[in-house]
């Protein structure tokens, strides 16, 4: 009987270890949310300047996605009664930036410049490998548009 109990316990323990090894890691998806009164201006900017699409929209919330649907960003009216106090304060226009990685930063730079969007940081190469430029959205958020490359040799 002792042998049978020991074998059963060993079998259960082995199954437990096997289950731990085959368990998938927790799946997560993240999108940044900005609380702003400028929903219309923000929608126009991201759709016309960066070719984002509208995933969802109502009178107090806007969810946008990148052209390839790889990422999303949301915008929410401040002090909306449907939201908890944690999500009601408006963004103050400082201390936040977004980075958008693209395959061909020069092509995107030319397209955005042709649309008449003010360039905040002109296109340039950085010693750590970025080739990038920056623009600013209607909420004051800096948007760094970048193609990564190997760092320059010293």
mmCIF file of C-alpha atoms in Angstrom:
data_model
loop_
_atom_site.group_PDB
_atom_site.id
_atom_site.type_symbol
_atom_site.label_atom_id
_atom_site.label_comp_id
_atom_site.label_asym_id
_atom_site.label_seq_id
_atom_site.Cartn_x
_atom_site.Cartn_y
_atom_site.Cartn_z
ATOM 1 C CA UNK A 1 0.000 0.000 0.000
ATOM 2 C CA UNK A 2 2.877 2.380 0.859
ATOM 3 C CA UNK A 3 4.346 1.730 -2.583
ATOM 4 C CA UNK A 4 1.033 2.534 -4.269
ATOM 5 C CA UNK A 5 0.628 5.821 -2.344
ATOM 6 C CA UNK A 6 4.237 6.783 -3.072
ATOM 7 C CA UNK A 7 3.785 6.004 -6.791
ATOM 8 C CA UNK A 8 0.530 8.017 -6.932
ATOM 9 C CA UNK A 9 2.152 10.978 -5.171
ATOM 10 C CA UNK A 10 5.128 10.835 -7.532
ATOM 11 C CA UNK A 11 2.797 10.674 -10.522
ATOM 12 C CA UNK A 12 0.777 13.671 -9.292
ATOM 13 C CA UNK A 13 3.938 15.649 -8.606
ATOM 14 C CA UNK A 14 5.263 14.844 -12.100
ATOM 15 C CA UNK A 15 1.982 15.938 -13.677
ATOM 16 C CA UNK A 16 2.119 19.170 -11.669
ATOM 17 C CA UNK A 17 5.660 19.898 -12.923
ATOM 18 C CA UNK A 18 4.663 19.097 -16.494
ATOM 19 C CA UNK A 19 1.657 21.421 -16.261
ATOM 20 C CA UNK A 20 3.891 24.239 -14.991
ATOM 21 C CA UNK A 21 6.262 23.844 -17.947
ATOM 22 C CA UNK A 22 3.473 23.876 -20.541
ATOM 23 C CA UNK A 23 1.533 26.782 -19.047
ATOM 24 C CA UNK A 24 1.605 29.756 -21.382
ATOM 25 C CA UNK A 25 2.798 33.088 -20.017
ATOM 26 C CA UNK A 26 0.110 35.630 -19.208
ATOM 27 C CA UNK A 27 -0.966 37.405 -22.394
ATOM 28 C CA UNK A 28 -1.102 41.187 -22.152
ATOM 29 C CA UNK A 29 -1.862 43.997 -24.517
ATOM 30 C CA UNK A 30 -1.347 47.618 -23.540
ATOM 31 C CA UNK A 31 -2.585 50.908 -24.897
ATOM 32 C CA UNK A 32 -1.844 54.332 -23.514
ATOM 33 C CA UNK A 33 -4.774 56.547 -22.595
ATOM 34 C CA UNK A 34 -4.766 60.341 -22.536
ATOM 35 C CA UNK A 35 -7.510 62.380 -20.898
ATOM 36 C CA UNK A 36 -8.185 65.464 -23.039
ATOM 37 C CA UNK A 37 -10.863 67.906 -24.111
ATOM 38 C CA UNK A 38 -9.439 67.825 -27.655
ATOM 39 C CA UNK A 39 -11.030 64.634 -28.983
ATOM 40 C CA UNK A 40 -11.944 66.047 -32.419
ATOM 41 C CA UNK A 41 -8.541 67.704 -32.984
ATOM 42 C CA UNK A 42 -6.772 64.583 -31.761
ATOM 43 C CA UNK A 43 -8.762 62.295 -34.071
ATOM 44 C CA UNK A 44 -8.077 64.544 -37.056
ATOM 45 C CA UNK A 45 -4.354 64.728 -36.265
ATOM 46 C CA UNK A 46 -3.768 60.983 -35.834
ATOM 47 C CA UNK A 47 -5.979 59.976 -38.772
ATOM 48 C CA UNK A 48 -4.732 62.578 -41.260
ATOM 49 C CA UNK A 49 -1.102 62.870 -40.152
ATOM 50 C CA UNK A 50 -0.246 59.307 -39.171
ATOM 51 C CA UNK A 51 -2.913 57.306 -41.049
ATOM 52 C CA UNK A 52 -4.313 55.808 -37.830
ATOM 53 C CA UNK A 53 -7.752 54.216 -37.966
ATOM 54 C CA UNK A 54 -10.679 54.539 -35.588
ATOM 55 C CA UNK A 55 -11.274 51.344 -33.626
ATOM 56 C CA UNK A 56 -14.090 52.765 -31.498
ATOM 57 C CA UNK A 57 -15.571 56.175 -30.824
ATOM 58 C CA UNK A 58 -18.409 57.676 -28.810
ATOM 59 C CA UNK A 59 -19.135 61.107 -27.347
ATOM 60 C CA UNK A 60 -16.489 60.806 -24.592
ATOM 61 C CA UNK A 61 -13.986 58.175 -25.767
ATOM 62 C CA UNK A 62 -11.801 57.635 -28.833
ATOM 63 C CA UNK A 63 -9.760 54.501 -29.528
ATOM 64 C CA UNK A 64 -7.345 54.678 -32.458
ATOM 65 C CA UNK A 65 -5.080 52.043 -34.010
ATOM 66 C CA UNK A 66 -1.892 52.154 -36.047
ATOM 67 C CA UNK A 67 -2.261 51.416 -39.776
ATOM 68 C CA UNK A 68 -1.245 47.773 -39.283
ATOM 69 C CA UNK A 69 -3.421 47.388 -36.130
ATOM 70 C CA UNK A 70 -0.299 46.510 -34.090
ATOM 71 C CA UNK A 71 -0.967 49.112 -31.384
ATOM 72 C CA UNK A 72 -3.733 51.332 -30.071
ATOM 73 C CA UNK A 73 -4.014 54.590 -28.176
ATOM 74 C CA UNK A 74 -7.090 55.981 -26.455
ATOM 75 C CA UNK A 75 -8.370 59.434 -25.574
ATOM 76 C CA UNK A 76 -10.988 60.242 -22.962
ATOM 77 C CA UNK A 77 -12.857 63.419 -22.071
ATOM 78 C CA UNK A 78 -11.964 64.675 -18.583
ATOM 79 C CA UNK A 79 -14.486 64.678 -15.751
ATOM 80 C CA UNK A 80 -16.874 62.371 -17.558
ATOM 81 C CA UNK A 81 -19.502 61.006 -15.130
ATOM 82 C CA UNK A 82 -19.105 57.457 -16.495
ATOM 83 C CA UNK A 83 -15.486 57.347 -15.293
ATOM 84 C CA UNK A 84 -14.010 56.898 -11.842
ATOM 85 C CA UNK A 85 -12.100 59.875 -10.348
ATOM 86 C CA UNK A 86 -8.757 58.200 -11.158
ATOM 87 C CA UNK A 87 -9.499 58.680 -14.872
ATOM 88 C CA UNK A 88 -11.060 62.151 -14.777
ATOM 89 C CA UNK A 89 -8.149 64.579 -14.495
ATOM 90 C CA UNK A 90 -7.032 66.080 -17.811
ATOM 91 C CA UNK A 91 -3.531 65.585 -19.157
ATOM 92 C CA UNK A 92 -1.482 68.765 -18.620
ATOM 93 C CA UNK A 93 0.515 68.541 -21.863
ATOM 94 C CA UNK A 94 3.891 67.701 -20.309
ATOM 95 C CA UNK A 95 5.957 64.720 -19.339
ATOM 96 C CA UNK A 96 4.814 62.249 -21.986
ATOM 97 C CA UNK A 97 6.025 61.150 -25.398
ATOM 98 C CA UNK A 98 5.220 58.397 -27.871
ATOM 99 C CA UNK A 99 7.645 56.534 -30.098
ATOM 100 C CA UNK A 100 6.435 55.150 -33.394
ATOM 101 C CA UNK A 101 8.851 52.763 -35.087
ATOM 102 C CA UNK A 102 8.606 52.689 -38.886
ATOM 103 C CA UNK A 103 10.460 50.802 -41.622
ATOM 104 C CA UNK A 104 11.455 53.896 -43.604
ATOM 105 C CA UNK A 105 11.655 57.061 -41.509
ATOM 106 C CA UNK A 106 12.749 59.169 -44.481
ATOM 107 C CA UNK A 107 9.618 58.234 -46.419
ATOM 108 C CA UNK A 108 7.380 59.029 -43.426
ATOM 109 C CA UNK A 109 9.256 62.299 -42.826
ATOM 110 C CA UNK A 110 8.655 63.424 -46.425
ATOM 111 C CA UNK A 111 4.966 62.461 -46.258
ATOM 112 C CA UNK A 112 4.374 64.294 -42.975
ATOM 113 C CA UNK A 113 6.297 67.349 -44.133
ATOM 114 C CA UNK A 114 4.221 67.400 -47.346
ATOM 115 C CA UNK A 115 1.086 67.540 -45.178
ATOM 116 C CA UNK A 116 2.399 70.750 -43.608
ATOM 117 C CA UNK A 117 2.779 69.301 -40.125
ATOM 118 C CA UNK A 118 5.304 71.300 -38.066
ATOM 119 C CA UNK A 119 8.467 69.304 -37.405
ATOM 120 C CA UNK A 120 9.683 69.745 -33.814
ATOM 121 C CA UNK A 121 12.981 67.891 -34.268
ATOM 122 C CA UNK A 122 14.365 67.663 -37.808
ATOM 123 C CA UNK A 123 15.335 64.261 -39.145
ATOM 124 C CA UNK A 124 18.722 63.139 -37.888
ATOM 125 C CA UNK A 125 20.962 60.207 -37.032
ATOM 126 C CA UNK A 126 21.853 59.552 -33.415
ATOM 127 C CA UNK A 127 25.092 57.855 -32.298
ATOM 128 C CA UNK A 128 23.087 55.119 -30.534
ATOM 129 C CA UNK A 129 21.498 54.043 -33.817
ATOM 130 C CA UNK A 130 18.218 55.933 -34.194
ATOM 131 C CA UNK A 131 17.315 57.828 -37.323
ATOM 132 C CA UNK A 132 14.348 59.896 -36.298
ATOM 133 C CA UNK A 133 12.361 63.110 -36.241
ATOM 134 C CA UNK A 134 9.640 64.399 -33.946
ATOM 135 C CA UNK A 135 6.256 66.070 -34.217
ATOM 136 C CA UNK A 136 3.728 67.105 -31.589
ATOM 137 C CA UNK A 137 0.050 66.187 -31.297
ATOM 138 C CA UNK A 138 -2.719 68.663 -30.335
ATOM 139 C CA UNK A 139 -2.362 67.662 -26.670
ATOM 140 C CA UNK A 140 1.318 68.602 -26.496
ATOM 141 C CA UNK A 141 2.535 65.015 -26.699
ATOM 142 C CA UNK A 142 5.853 64.651 -28.488
ATOM 143 C CA UNK A 143 5.850 61.896 -31.088
ATOM 144 C CA UNK A 144 9.244 60.474 -31.997
ATOM 145 C CA UNK A 145 9.124 58.702 -35.351
ATOM 146 C CA UNK A 146 12.101 56.391 -35.702
ATOM 147 C CA UNK A 147 13.851 53.710 -37.685
ATOM 148 C CA UNK A 148 16.367 51.812 -35.604
ATOM 149 C CA UNK A 149 19.807 51.063 -37.017
ATOM 150 C CA UNK A 150 23.077 49.776 -35.566
ATOM 151 C CA UNK A 151 24.977 52.417 -33.549
ATOM 152 C CA UNK A 152 27.546 54.504 -35.417
ATOM 153 C CA UNK A 153 31.120 53.271 -35.040
ATOM 154 C CA UNK A 154 33.272 55.463 -32.828
#
